[in-house]
Coordinates of C-alpha atoms in Angstrom, one line a residue:
Chain A
M287 CA 2.7 43.3 -31.2
K288 CA 0.7 46.4 -30.1
I289 CA 3.1 49.5 -28.5
L290 CA 2.4 52.5 -26.2
V291 CA 4.0 55.4 -27.2
V292 CA 3.7 58.0 -24.6
D293 CA 5.3 61.0 -25.1
D294 CA 4.4 65.4 -24.9
T295 CA 6.1 65.9 -27.9
E296 CA 4.2 65.2 -31.4
A297 CA 7.2 64.7 -33.4
N298 CA 9.1 62.4 -31.1
R299 CA 5.8 60.2 -31.1
K300 CA 5.4 60.2 -35.2
L301 CA 8.8 59.4 -35.8
L302 CA 8.8 56.5 -33.2
S303 CA 5.6 55.6 -34.5
W304 CA 6.9 55.6 -38.1
I305 CA 9.8 53.2 -37.6
L306 CA 8.0 50.4 -35.6
E307 CA 4.8 50.9 -38.0
D308 CA 7.5 49.9 -40.4
D309 CA 8.5 46.7 -38.7
G310 CA 4.9 45.8 -38.5
H311 CA 3.7 46.9 -34.9
D312 CA 0.4 48.8 -34.4
V313 CA 1.1 52.3 -32.3
V314 CA -1.2 53.4 -29.8
E315 CA -0.3 57.5 -29.2
A316 CA -0.7 59.0 -25.8
A317 CA 0.5 63.0 -24.9
N318 CA 1.1 62.8 -21.6
G319 CA 1.0 60.6 -18.0
Q320 CA -2.6 60.1 -17.7
E321 CA -3.9 60.2 -21.3
A322 CA -1.3 56.7 -21.0
V323 CA -2.7 55.4 -18.4
D324 CA -6.3 55.3 -19.6
L325 CA -4.8 54.5 -23.1
F326 CA -2.9 51.7 -21.8
K327 CA -6.5 50.5 -19.9
S328 CA -8.3 50.2 -23.3
N329 CA -5.8 49.5 -25.6
Q330 CA -3.6 46.7 -23.5
P331 CA -0.9 46.6 -25.2
D332 CA 2.2 44.4 -25.1
M333 CA 4.8 47.2 -24.4
V334 CA 5.1 51.1 -23.6
L335 CA 7.6 53.3 -25.0
M336 CA 7.8 56.1 -22.0
D337 CA 8.8 59.5 -22.3
V338 CA 9.8 61.0 -18.5
M339 CA 9.1 64.8 -18.4
M340 CA 5.4 65.3 -19.4
P341 CA 3.4 68.4 -18.3
I342 CA -0.3 66.5 -15.9
M343 CA 1.5 63.2 -15.5
D344 CA 5.0 62.7 -15.9
G345 CA 6.4 59.2 -17.2
Y346 CA 7.7 57.8 -13.2
E347 CA 4.1 58.5 -12.3
A348 CA 2.0 56.9 -15.1
T349 CA 4.2 53.6 -14.8
A350 CA 3.5 53.3 -11.1
A351 CA 0.1 53.6 -12.1
I352 CA 0.2 51.0 -14.7
K353 CA 2.4 48.3 -13.2
D354 CA -0.1 49.2 -10.1
Y355 CA -3.1 48.2 -12.7
L356 CA -1.4 45.2 -14.6
G357 CA -0.6 43.5 -10.6
E358 CA 1.2 40.6 -11.5
T359 CA 0.9 40.3 -15.1
H360 CA 4.0 41.4 -16.8
I361 CA 3.9 44.1 -19.8
P362 CA 7.9 45.9 -20.5
I363 CA 7.9 49.7 -19.5
I364 CA 11.3 51.1 -21.6
F365 CA 12.2 54.8 -20.4
L366 CA 13.1 57.0 -23.4
T367 CA 14.6 59.8 -21.6
A368 CA 17.3 63.1 -22.7
L369 CA 18.4 63.0 -18.8
S370 CA 21.8 61.1 -18.5
D371 CA 22.3 61.5 -14.8
D372 CA 22.4 58.0 -13.2
A373 CA 20.1 59.1 -10.2
S374 CA 17.4 59.7 -12.8
L375 CA 18.5 56.5 -15.0
A376 CA 18.1 54.5 -11.7
K377 CA 14.6 55.9 -10.4
C378 CA 13.1 54.7 -13.8
L379 CA 13.8 51.2 -13.2
A380 CA 12.8 51.5 -9.2
I381 CA 9.7 52.9 -9.9
G382 CA 9.0 49.6 -12.0
G383 CA 10.3 50.6 -15.9
D384 CA 12.2 47.6 -17.1
D385 CA 14.7 49.3 -19.7
F386 CA 16.0 52.8 -20.7
L387 CA 16.6 54.3 -23.6
S388 CA 18.3 57.7 -24.3
K389 CA 17.4 60.2 -26.3
P390 CA 17.9 60.3 -29.2
I391 CA 16.8 57.3 -30.3
N392 CA 19.1 54.8 -31.8
E393 CA 16.7 53.2 -34.0
Q394 CA 18.9 49.9 -34.5
V395 CA 19.3 50.1 -30.6
L396 CA 15.3 50.4 -30.3
Q397 CA 14.8 47.8 -32.5
A398 CA 17.0 46.0 -30.5
K399 CA 15.5 46.1 -27.3
I400 CA 12.2 45.5 -28.7
K401 CA 12.9 41.6 -29.2
A402 CA 14.5 41.4 -26.2
H403 CA 11.9 42.9 -24.0
S404 CA 8.8 40.7 -26.2
R405 CA 11.2 37.6 -25.3
I406 CA 10.9 38.5 -21.6
R407 CA 6.9 39.0 -21.9
D408 CA 6.9 35.6 -24.1
L409 CA 8.4 33.8 -21.5
N410 CA 6.2 35.4 -18.5
E411 CA 3.0 34.6 -20.4
Q412 CA 4.2 31.3 -20.8
V413 CA 4.8 30.9 -17.3
G414 CA 1.5 33.0 -15.5
A415 CA -0.4 30.4 -18.1
K416 CA 1.5 27.5 -16.4
N417 CA 0.7 29.0 -12.7
E418 CA -2.6 28.6 -14.1
E419 CA -3.2 25.4 -15.4
L420 CA -1.0 24.4 -11.9
K421 CA -3.3 26.4 -9.6
R422 CA -6.2 25.0 -11.2
L423 CA -4.6 21.3 -11.2
H424 CA -3.9 22.2 -7.3
A425 CA -7.7 22.9 -6.8
Y426 CA -8.7 19.7 -9.1
N427 CA -6.9 18.1 -6.8
I428 CA -8.2 19.1 -3.5
R429 CA -11.5 18.4 -4.2
E430 CA -10.1 14.7 -5.1
Q431 CA -8.4 14.0 -2.3
E432 CA -11.9 15.6 -0.1
I433 CA -13.5 13.4 -2.2
A434 CA -11.7 10.0 -1.1
K435 CA -11.4 11.1 2.1
A436 CA -15.4 11.2 2.1
V437 CA -15.5 8.1 0.9
F438 CA -13.4 6.1 3.4
D439 CA -14.8 8.0 6.4
R440 CA -18.0 6.7 5.2
A441 CA -16.4 3.3 4.6
M442 CA -15.2 3.7 7.9
A443 CA -17.8 5.1 9.7
A444 CA -19.8 1.7 9.2
S445 CA -17.2 0.2 11.1
M446 CA -18.2 -0.8 15.1
Q447 CA -17.1 2.0 17.7
D448 CA -14.0 0.8 20.1
S449 CA -15.2 -2.2 22.4
T450 CA -13.7 -3.0 25.2
N451 CA -11.9 -5.3 23.1
T452 CA -10.4 -2.8 20.3
R453 CA -8.8 0.5 20.5
H454 CA -7.8 2.5 17.3
Y455 CA -6.4 5.3 16.0
V456 CA -6.6 6.9 12.1
S457 CA -4.8 9.9 11.6
A458 CA -6.7 12.6 10.8
A459 CA -4.8 14.2 7.6
A460 CA -6.7 16.0 5.3
T461 CA -5.6 13.6 2.7
F462 CA -6.5 10.1 2.3
N463 CA -3.0 8.4 3.0
G464 CA -4.3 4.5 1.6
D465 CA -5.1 2.9 5.0
L466 CA -8.7 1.6 5.6
L467 CA -9.2 -0.6 9.3
L468 CA -12.9 -1.8 9.8
T469 CA -14.1 -3.8 12.0
A470 CA -17.1 -6.1 12.6
P471 CA -18.7 -8.6 15.1
S472 CA -19.1 -12.5 14.0
P473 CA -23.2 -13.6 14.3
S474 CA -20.9 -16.2 16.9
G475 CA -20.2 -13.2 19.0
G476 CA -16.9 -12.7 18.3
L477 CA -15.0 -9.8 16.4
Y478 CA -13.1 -9.5 12.8
T479 CA -11.1 -6.5 12.1
L480 CA -9.1 -5.5 8.7
L481 CA -6.7 -3.3 8.2
A482 CA -5.4 -2.7 4.7
D483 CA -3.1 -0.4 3.3
F484 CA -3.8 0.5 -0.8
T485 CA -0.5 1.6 -3.2
G486 CA -0.9 4.6 -3.7
H487 CA -3.2 7.8 -1.8
G488 CA -6.6 9.8 -2.8
L489 CA -8.3 9.0 -5.2
P490 CA -7.3 5.7 -6.6
A491 CA -6.5 4.3 -3.6
A492 CA -10.5 5.2 -2.4
I493 CA -11.1 3.4 -5.4
G494 CA -10.0 -0.1 -3.7
A495 CA -12.0 0.7 -0.8
L496 CA -14.8 1.0 -1.7
P497 CA -15.2 -3.1 -2.7
V498 CA -13.0 -4.2 -0.1
S499 CA -15.2 -2.5 2.8
Q500 CA -18.6 -4.3 1.3
I501 CA -16.9 -7.5 1.0
F502 CA -15.8 -7.1 4.6
Y503 CA -19.6 -5.9 5.8
D504 CA -20.9 -8.7 3.6
N505 CA -19.1 -11.6 4.6
T506 CA -18.5 -10.6 8.4
N507 CA -22.5 -10.7 8.6
E508 CA -22.9 -14.0 7.3
G509 CA -20.1 -15.4 9.5
K510 CA -17.8 -16.1 6.7
A511 CA -14.2 -17.3 7.7
V512 CA -11.4 -15.0 7.4
S513 CA -9.4 -17.1 4.3
D514 CA -12.9 -17.1 2.4
I515 CA -13.2 -13.0 3.2
A516 CA -9.6 -12.9 1.8
R517 CA -9.8 -14.5 -0.9
E518 CA -13.4 -13.3 -1.6
I519 CA -11.4 -9.4 -1.7
N520 CA -8.8 -10.8 -3.8
R521 CA -10.6 -12.0 -6.4
A522 CA -12.1 -8.8 -6.4
L523 CA -9.3 -6.4 -6.5
E524 CA -7.5 -9.0 -9.0
K525 CA -9.9 -8.1 -11.2
F526 CA -10.4 -4.6 -11.1
L527 CA -7.6 -2.9 -10.2
P528 CA -4.7 -2.2 -12.8
D529 CA -1.9 -4.8 -11.8
D530 CA 0.6 -2.2 -10.0
M531 CA -2.6 -1.1 -7.8
F532 CA -3.0 -3.7 -4.5
A533 CA -3.3 -3.6 -0.6
V534 CA -1.3 -5.1 1.5
A535 CA -4.0 -6.0 4.7
A536 CA -4.3 -8.5 7.5
I537 CA -7.7 -9.8 7.7
A538 CA -7.7 -11.3 11.8
E539 CA -10.5 -12.9 13.9
L540 CA -10.8 -13.2 17.3
N541 CA -13.5 -15.5 19.1
S542 CA -15.7 -14.6 21.4
E543 CA -13.9 -16.2 24.3
G544 CA -11.1 -14.2 23.5
N545 CA -8.7 -17.1 23.3
R546 CA -8.4 -18.0 19.6
F547 CA -7.0 -15.2 17.2
S548 CA -6.5 -15.7 13.5
I549 CA -5.2 -14.2 10.8
W550 CA -4.5 -14.0 7.1
S551 CA -1.9 -11.3 6.5
G552 CA 0.4 -10.3 3.4
G553 CA 2.7 -7.6 2.9
L554 CA 2.4 -5.7 6.2
P555 CA 4.8 -5.1 9.0
D556 CA 5.5 -7.8 12.2
I557 CA 1.8 -8.4 14.0
L558 CA 3.1 -7.6 18.0
I559 CA 1.8 -10.1 20.6
T560 CA 1.8 -8.5 23.8
D561 CA 0.9 -9.7 27.2
A562 CA -1.2 -7.8 30.0
K563 CA 1.5 -6.1 30.8
G564 CA 2.6 -4.8 27.8
K565 CA 6.2 -6.9 27.0
L566 CA 6.4 -8.0 23.4
K567 CA 5.8 -12.1 24.0
T568 CA 6.0 -13.0 19.6
T569 CA 5.9 -11.0 15.9
L570 CA 3.5 -12.4 13.6
Q571 CA 5.5 -11.9 10.1
S572 CA 2.9 -11.5 6.5
T573 CA 2.9 -15.0 5.0
H574 CA 1.3 -13.2 1.7
M575 CA 1.8 -12.1 -1.1
P576 CA -1.0 -8.8 -0.6
L577 CA -4.1 -8.9 -1.6
G578 CA -4.9 -7.9 -5.4
V579 CA -1.8 -9.2 -7.1
L580 CA -2.6 -13.2 -7.5
P581 CA -4.6 -14.4 -9.6
D582 CA -7.6 -16.4 -7.9
E583 CA -6.5 -19.9 -8.3
E584 CA -2.3 -18.9 -7.4
F585 CA -4.6 -17.3 -3.8
E586 CA -3.0 -19.0 -0.8
R587 CA -5.9 -18.9 1.7
D588 CA -3.9 -20.3 4.6
V589 CA -4.5 -18.2 8.1
K590 CA -2.3 -18.4 11.3
I591 CA -4.6 -19.9 13.9
Y592 CA -2.9 -18.6 18.4
D593 CA -4.1 -19.5 21.4
M594 CA -4.0 -16.6 23.4
E595 CA -4.4 -16.1 26.9
L596 CA -6.4 -13.8 29.0
D597 CA -5.4 -9.7 28.3
D598 CA -3.4 -10.7 25.7
H599 CA -2.9 -7.3 23.4
V600 CA -2.5 -8.0 19.5
Y601 CA -1.5 -5.3 17.6
I602 CA -1.7 -4.4 13.6
Y603 CA -0.1 -1.0 12.3
S604 CA 0.9 0.1 8.9
D605 CA 4.5 0.7 7.9
G606 CA 3.3 4.5 8.3
I607 CA 4.1 3.5 11.8
P608 CA 7.8 2.6 11.6
E609 CA 8.5 5.3 8.2
A610 CA 7.3 7.5 10.1
L611 CA 9.9 10.5 9.1
N612 CA 11.2 13.4 11.4
P613 CA 12.7 16.6 10.6
Q614 CA 15.7 15.2 9.9
G615 CA 14.2 12.5 7.2
E616 CA 15.3 9.5 9.7
M617 CA 13.0 7.0 9.7
Y618 CA 11.2 5.9 13.6
G619 CA 11.9 2.8 12.9
E620 CA 11.4 -0.8 14.0
E621 CA 13.3 -0.5 16.8
R622 CA 11.9 2.4 18.6
L623 CA 8.7 0.3 17.6
L624 CA 9.9 -2.4 19.5
K625 CA 11.2 -0.4 23.0
M626 CA 7.5 0.6 23.1
F627 CA 7.0 -2.9 23.9
D628 CA 9.6 -4.0 26.5
G629 CA 6.9 -4.4 29.4
S630 CA 8.3 -1.0 30.5
Q631 CA 5.2 1.3 29.3
K632 CA 2.0 1.0 31.6
D633 CA -0.4 2.0 28.3
P634 CA 2.0 1.4 24.9
F635 CA -0.5 2.4 22.9
V636 CA -1.2 5.6 23.6
R637 CA 2.5 5.9 24.7
L638 CA 3.4 4.9 20.8
I639 CA 0.8 7.4 19.0
Y640 CA 2.5 10.0 21.4
D641 CA 6.1 9.1 20.7
I642 CA 5.6 9.0 17.2
K643 CA 4.3 12.3 17.1
Q644 CA 7.0 13.8 19.0
F645 CA 9.4 11.8 16.8
T646 CA 7.8 13.5 13.3
G647 CA 7.2 16.9 15.4
S648 CA 4.5 17.6 12.8
G649 CA 1.4 17.5 15.5
Q650 CA -1.0 16.6 11.9
N651 CA -0.2 15.4 9.5
D652 CA 0.8 11.9 11.0
D653 CA 0.4 8.7 8.9
I654 CA -0.3 6.6 12.0
T655 CA -3.2 3.4 11.4
I656 CA -2.6 0.8 14.1
I657 CA -5.3 -1.2 16.1
E658 CA -5.3 -2.8 19.2
L659 CA -7.1 -5.9 19.9
V660 CA -7.4 -7.5 23.6
C661 CA -8.0 -11.0 24.5
K662 CA -11.0 -11.5 26.5
P663 CA -14.5 -12.7 26.1
T664 CA -16.3 -10.0 23.7
E665 CA -19.4 -9.1 25.8
M666 CA -21.3 -9.2 22.8
D667 CA -25.0 -9.8 21.8
E668 CA -24.6 -13.8 19.8
A669 CA -27.9 -15.0 21.3
A670 CA -30.0 -13.3 18.1
L671 CA -28.2 -15.2 15.8
Q672 CA -27.1 -18.7 16.5
P673 CA -27.5 -20.8 13.7
N674 CA -30.3 -23.5 13.8
H675 CA -28.1 -26.9 14.0
S676 CA -32.2 -28.6 14.0
K677 CA -32.8 -27.8 10.2
Q678 CA -28.8 -29.3 9.3
L679 CA -28.9 -32.8 7.2
P680 CA -26.8 -35.5 8.2
W681 CA -24.0 -36.2 5.8
K682 CA -20.7 -38.0 5.2
V683 CA -17.7 -38.2 2.8
E684 CA -14.9 -40.2 2.1
L685 CA -12.1 -40.0 0.3
D686 CA -9.4 -43.1 -0.9
L687 CA -6.3 -41.2 -1.9
K688 CA -3.9 -42.8 -3.9
P689 CA -0.5 -42.2 -5.1
E690 CA -1.6 -40.2 -8.4
D691 CA -3.7 -38.0 -6.0
L692 CA -1.8 -37.6 -3.6
R693 CA 1.5 -36.4 -5.9
G694 CA -1.0 -33.5 -6.8
T695 CA -1.9 -30.1 -4.5
S696 CA -3.0 -31.2 -1.3
P697 CA -6.7 -32.9 -1.9
V698 CA -7.8 -31.0 2.0
S699 CA -8.5 -27.4 0.2
T700 CA -11.3 -28.9 -2.1
L701 CA -13.0 -31.1 1.3
I702 CA -13.0 -28.0 2.9
D703 CA -14.8 -26.7 0.3
M704 CA -17.1 -29.5 0.1
M705 CA -18.2 -29.1 3.7
G706 CA -18.3 -25.4 3.6
V707 CA -21.0 -25.6 1.5
S708 CA -23.0 -26.1 4.9
T709 CA -23.7 -22.9 6.3
I710 CA -22.9 -23.6 10.6
I711 CA -19.8 -25.6 9.0
S712 CA -18.9 -21.8 7.2
A713 CA -17.5 -20.1 9.9
H714 CA -15.4 -23.3 11.3
K715 CA -13.4 -23.6 7.7
D716 CA -10.3 -21.7 9.0
F717 CA -9.6 -24.3 12.0
L718 CA -10.5 -27.1 10.0
H719 CA -8.4 -26.3 7.0
T720 CA -5.6 -26.0 10.2
I721 CA -6.4 -29.0 12.1
M722 CA -6.8 -31.3 8.7
S723 CA -3.9 -29.8 6.5
E724 CA -1.6 -30.8 9.7
L725 CA -3.6 -34.6 9.8
F726 CA -3.1 -35.0 6.4
S727 CA 0.4 -33.8 5.9
N728 CA 1.6 -35.9 9.0
A729 CA -0.1 -38.9 7.7
L730 CA 1.0 -38.4 4.0
E731 CA 4.8 -37.7 4.9
H732 CA 5.3 -40.0 8.4
G733 CA 3.2 -42.1 7.2
V734 CA 2.5 -43.0 3.6
L735 CA 6.1 -41.9 2.5
G736 CA 8.1 -42.3 5.9
L737 CA 10.1 -39.7 6.6
S738 CA 11.5 -38.3 10.0
S739 CA 10.0 -35.8 11.6
E740 CA 13.5 -35.3 13.1
L741 CA 14.9 -34.3 9.8
K742 CA 13.5 -30.9 10.5
L743 CA 15.5 -29.9 13.4
S744 CA 18.3 -28.5 11.6
E745 CA 18.0 -25.8 8.7
D746 CA 19.8 -28.1 6.5
G747 CA 17.5 -30.6 7.5
Y748 CA 14.5 -28.6 6.4
L749 CA 15.4 -28.3 3.2
D750 CA 16.7 -32.0 3.3
Y751 CA 13.2 -33.0 4.5
Y752 CA 11.5 -31.5 1.6
Q753 CA 13.7 -32.5 -0.4
Q754 CA 13.3 -36.4 0.2
R755 CA 9.5 -35.8 0.2
S756 CA 9.2 -34.6 -3.2
E757 CA 11.3 -37.6 -4.1
R758 CA 9.6 -40.3 -2.4
L759 CA 6.4 -39.1 -3.7
D760 CA 7.9 -39.2 -7.8
A761 CA 9.2 -42.7 -6.7
L762 CA 5.6 -43.6 -5.1
N763 CA 3.8 -46.6 -6.8
D764 CA 1.5 -47.4 -4.1
G765 CA 0.2 -46.7 -0.5
F766 CA -3.0 -44.6 0.2
V767 CA -4.6 -41.9 2.4
K768 CA -8.3 -42.4 3.7
I769 CA -10.6 -39.7 4.7
A770 CA -14.1 -40.0 6.3
V771 CA -15.4 -36.8 7.3
E772 CA -18.8 -37.4 9.5
F773 CA -21.2 -34.3 10.3
T774 CA -24.1 -35.3 12.5
T775 CA -26.0 -33.0 15.0
N776 CA -28.8 -33.6 17.5
G777 CA -30.5 -30.3 17.6
E778 CA -28.2 -28.5 19.7
Q779 CA -24.9 -28.5 18.4
G780 CA -23.3 -30.0 15.7
N781 CA -20.6 -32.7 15.5
L782 CA -18.0 -33.4 12.9
A783 CA -16.0 -37.0 12.5
I784 CA -12.9 -37.2 10.5
Q785 CA -10.9 -40.4 10.1
I786 CA -7.7 -40.4 8.7
K787 CA -5.6 -43.3 8.2
D788 CA -2.4 -44.1 5.9
S789 CA -0.6 -46.8 4.4
G790 CA 2.3 -46.3 6.1
E791 CA 4.0 -48.1 8.9
G792 CA 2.8 -46.1 12.1
F793 CA 4.8 -45.6 14.7
D794 CA 4.9 -45.6 18.8
I795 CA 2.1 -43.5 19.7
N796 CA 3.2 -42.8 23.7
N797 CA 6.6 -41.8 22.0
M798 CA 5.0 -39.3 19.5
R799 CA 3.4 -37.8 22.6
K800 CA 6.1 -36.9 24.4
S801 CA 7.6 -35.0 21.0
C802 CA 4.7 -33.0 21.1
D803 CA 6.6 -31.0 23.3
D804 CA 9.4 -30.1 20.9
E805 CA 9.3 -26.5 19.6
A806 CA 10.2 -27.7 15.9
F807 CA 7.4 -30.1 14.9
G808 CA 5.4 -30.3 18.0
R809 CA 3.6 -27.4 17.7
G810 CA 1.0 -28.2 14.9
V811 CA -0.2 -31.8 17.0
S812 CA -1.0 -29.2 20.1
L813 CA -2.5 -26.9 18.5
I814 CA -5.0 -29.4 16.8
E815 CA -5.5 -31.1 21.0
T816 CA -6.9 -27.0 21.4
L817 CA -8.6 -26.5 18.2
C818 CA -10.4 -30.1 18.8
E819 CA -12.8 -32.0 21.4
S820 CA -10.9 -35.4 21.1
V821 CA -7.6 -36.6 18.8
E822 CA -7.4 -40.7 19.0
Y823 CA -4.4 -42.1 17.6
S824 CA -4.7 -45.9 16.9
E825 CA -4.4 -49.4 15.1
G826 CA -0.5 -48.7 15.6
G827 CA -0.6 -44.8 14.4
T828 CA -2.1 -45.2 11.6
R829 CA -5.2 -43.9 12.1
V830 CA -6.1 -40.6 13.8
D831 CA -10.1 -40.2 14.9
V832 CA -10.4 -36.9 15.5
K833 CA -14.0 -35.1 17.1
Y834 CA -14.9 -31.6 16.6
T835 CA -18.2 -30.0 18.2
I836 CA -19.8 -26.8 16.2
H837 CA -22.2 -24.8 18.7
Chain B
M70 CA 20.7 8.5 -12.4
P71 CA 18.6 7.0 -10.2
V72 CA 18.1 4.5 -12.5
E73 CA 20.9 2.6 -14.1
C74 CA 21.4 0.3 -17.1
A75 CA 24.2 -2.3 -18.2
Q76 CA 23.8 -5.3 -20.5
D77 CA 26.5 -8.1 -20.3
G78 CA 26.0 -10.6 -22.9
G79 CA 22.5 -11.6 -22.3
A80 CA 21.8 -10.5 -19.1
L81 CA 20.3 -6.6 -18.5
T82 CA 21.4 -5.7 -15.2
I83 CA 19.0 -2.3 -13.5
S84 CA 20.4 -0.6 -10.7
I85 CA 18.5 1.4 -8.4
V86 CA 19.9 4.1 -6.4
G87 CA 18.6 6.4 -3.7
R88 CA 14.7 6.2 -3.1
F89 CA 12.6 3.5 -5.0
D90 CA 9.1 4.9 -5.7
F91 CA 6.9 6.4 -7.4
E92 CA 9.2 8.9 -9.2
M93 CA 11.0 6.4 -10.8
V94 CA 8.0 4.8 -12.5
Q95 CA 8.7 6.4 -15.7
E96 CA 12.6 5.5 -15.4
F97 CA 12.2 1.7 -14.4
R98 CA 9.4 1.1 -17.3
T99 CA 12.1 2.4 -19.4
A100 CA 14.9 0.7 -17.9
Y101 CA 13.7 -2.8 -19.2
A102 CA 11.2 -2.4 -21.5
D103 CA 11.9 -2.8 -25.9
K104 CA 15.1 -4.2 -24.5
D105 CA 16.4 -7.6 -25.8
A106 CA 17.6 -9.6 -22.9
S107 CA 17.5 -13.2 -22.1
S108 CA 17.8 -12.6 -18.2
Y109 CA 16.2 -9.4 -16.3
V110 CA 18.6 -8.2 -12.8
I111 CA 17.6 -5.7 -10.2
D112 CA 20.5 -4.4 -8.3
M113 CA 19.6 -3.1 -4.7
R114 CA 22.9 -2.4 -3.8
G115 CA 22.6 1.4 -4.0
T116 CA 18.7 0.9 -2.9
E117 CA 18.2 3.0 0.4
H118 CA 14.0 2.5 1.1
M119 CA 10.9 1.2 -0.9
D120 CA 7.2 1.8 -0.9
S121 CA 5.0 0.0 -2.2
S122 CA 4.5 1.5 -5.4
A123 CA 7.8 -0.1 -6.4
L124 CA 6.9 -3.5 -5.1
G125 CA 3.4 -2.2 -8.1
M126 CA 6.2 -1.6 -10.3
L127 CA 8.1 -4.8 -10.0
L128 CA 4.7 -6.4 -10.6
N129 CA 4.5 -4.3 -13.7
M130 CA 7.5 -5.5 -15.2
R131 CA 6.5 -9.5 -14.3
K132 CA 3.5 -8.9 -16.3
S133 CA 4.8 -7.0 -18.8
L134 CA 7.9 -9.5 -19.9
G135 CA 5.6 -12.6 -18.6
E136 CA 5.4 -15.2 -16.1
A137 CA 8.9 -17.0 -17.6
A138 CA 11.0 -14.1 -17.9
N139 CA 13.7 -14.9 -15.5
I140 CA 14.3 -11.8 -13.3
S141 CA 15.9 -12.1 -10.2
I142 CA 16.5 -9.2 -7.5
I143 CA 20.2 -8.9 -6.0
N144 CA 22.3 -6.9 -3.3
C145 CA 19.2 -6.3 -1.4
R146 CA 19.4 -4.2 2.6
P147 CA 18.0 -6.1 5.5
Q148 CA 14.9 -4.0 5.2
I149 CA 14.3 -4.1 1.6
K150 CA 14.6 -7.7 1.9
K151 CA 12.0 -7.4 4.2
I152 CA 9.5 -5.6 2.6
L153 CA 10.0 -8.0 -0.4
T154 CA 9.9 -10.8 2.2
I155 CA 6.9 -9.9 3.7
S156 CA 5.0 -9.8 0.4
R157 CA 6.2 -12.7 -0.7
F158 CA 8.0 -11.6 -3.9
D159 CA 10.2 -14.7 -4.1
K160 CA 6.5 -16.4 -5.3
K161 CA 7.5 -14.1 -8.8
F162 CA 10.9 -12.9 -8.3
K163 CA 14.1 -15.0 -7.6
I164 CA 15.5 -12.9 -4.6
E165 CA 19.0 -13.0 -3.7

């Protein structure tokens, strides 16, 4: 260790030097305060032994000057003093000294104090180094956050501005919270939206956002079905992101008339649908695993399709809203959220954002991502992107499904993919999937397997129903479901004729009509009727013919 | 300890107390890694909240133990059950 010894008496300096050098230290000697300050600066010692009473500049003044020069760096200064009154000793410490030793110097006490102060100095050095490291990391982190934010701002900038159908709010927080909100027009005049919430914050989350926004824009530009977009994004994220990184997300489409809403959602909080007056009509719970979790072959493409009334409002948001914390650490919660949608608020969207800001009391540091969709015609220019029907060739597909085909996974997805190769059908895949899944399961379950839908009425019945379904399917020896799909076009519009026949006993067609009003199982059929031109049952209920028009 | 581990015969029970979030990542991994167990039970009796990184930690556990490993999640509070339900974690875990 290098030690600066300051004393105006040469004998004292020599004595101390002799002791210290004997212990292996390097010694620098100064004869007064001024010299001490100068030598301190030029020699950078590790410790100072300082006399108090000296000519030119005394020990107090020199100590103050050295400590001032050091700033936050810690170098111990130990006073050597013949003074013994409490006030003088107190002054030594008050001025910035770290300790004092009484003259005449006791060698053992001197050595012990040097050791103790050397330990303190080492600790200080370590803390200082860690502090520097932290400062560096912090600066690095801020830089990363800025990059993440820039990446996201750019991804979102390509998004549409709010139109007559949408309003959105995304926190203007300084750092990126992992939420991505995109909207885009569809070639047929509808509107797509995607809200994704990535695990993590900052740069790691931004990495996932790049492929998501790219796939979203590419696919919406081509008018792809919501389920196909979800599947593409899932495939990309599953392939590129580590296992514990994924995005909870909703991907939705509102058609150009504003009366049909299709949605795929995984892991997001309940989506809210209100009437024109802001009163909650229903909530849609997510039904899928988040994007980027399941391998492609396990991915579930089911999209929910809803008929909307004019001026219905849809609210899609991330968990930043229900999980917003107030200064007491309490969550905003679902109850407060739903209260905004009891019909008493003139503008629940604005009111909700205001209420959360009030609740958190943070002003700037909120974490809100929400989009409002208003169900009404989109007024978007669709003429330019209309598909050209005249170039389409007519085609027909027939499937004759035997028991072994019926036991496997539903053939509907495969069939829809075959049909979707035809470009003008591709945009209709979600509707067709819903229609055909419903018709196929009716033909299989009520037709071939002879299960009664009344079983499903109670909760236990539901389990019974699926139990019986699986037993009967396993035991099935003969029986069939035949599916035929025919596409024709007159140059103006395309027509799909879908026919499904089953080997079952059929049913009383008139009786089924009535039961359609029933909530528990009639919903499927009535939705199909609104999606199609016509639905006709014949041959004693063993055959159904559906006409679907592609405009 | 926010993550507690107890083994009864072949079943390893991992109890998570407080907030199940990113700060537990190391502790949670240590709780199941390199343990010789026939089944795994994650007890959420004392879990007040979980975020998406906790979902990620559960998926990591599933990946590291393999699809065949028997992992159940028990005693979830309603809020936590909801998070697991809307993310369809019942497809990968037994939720009781």
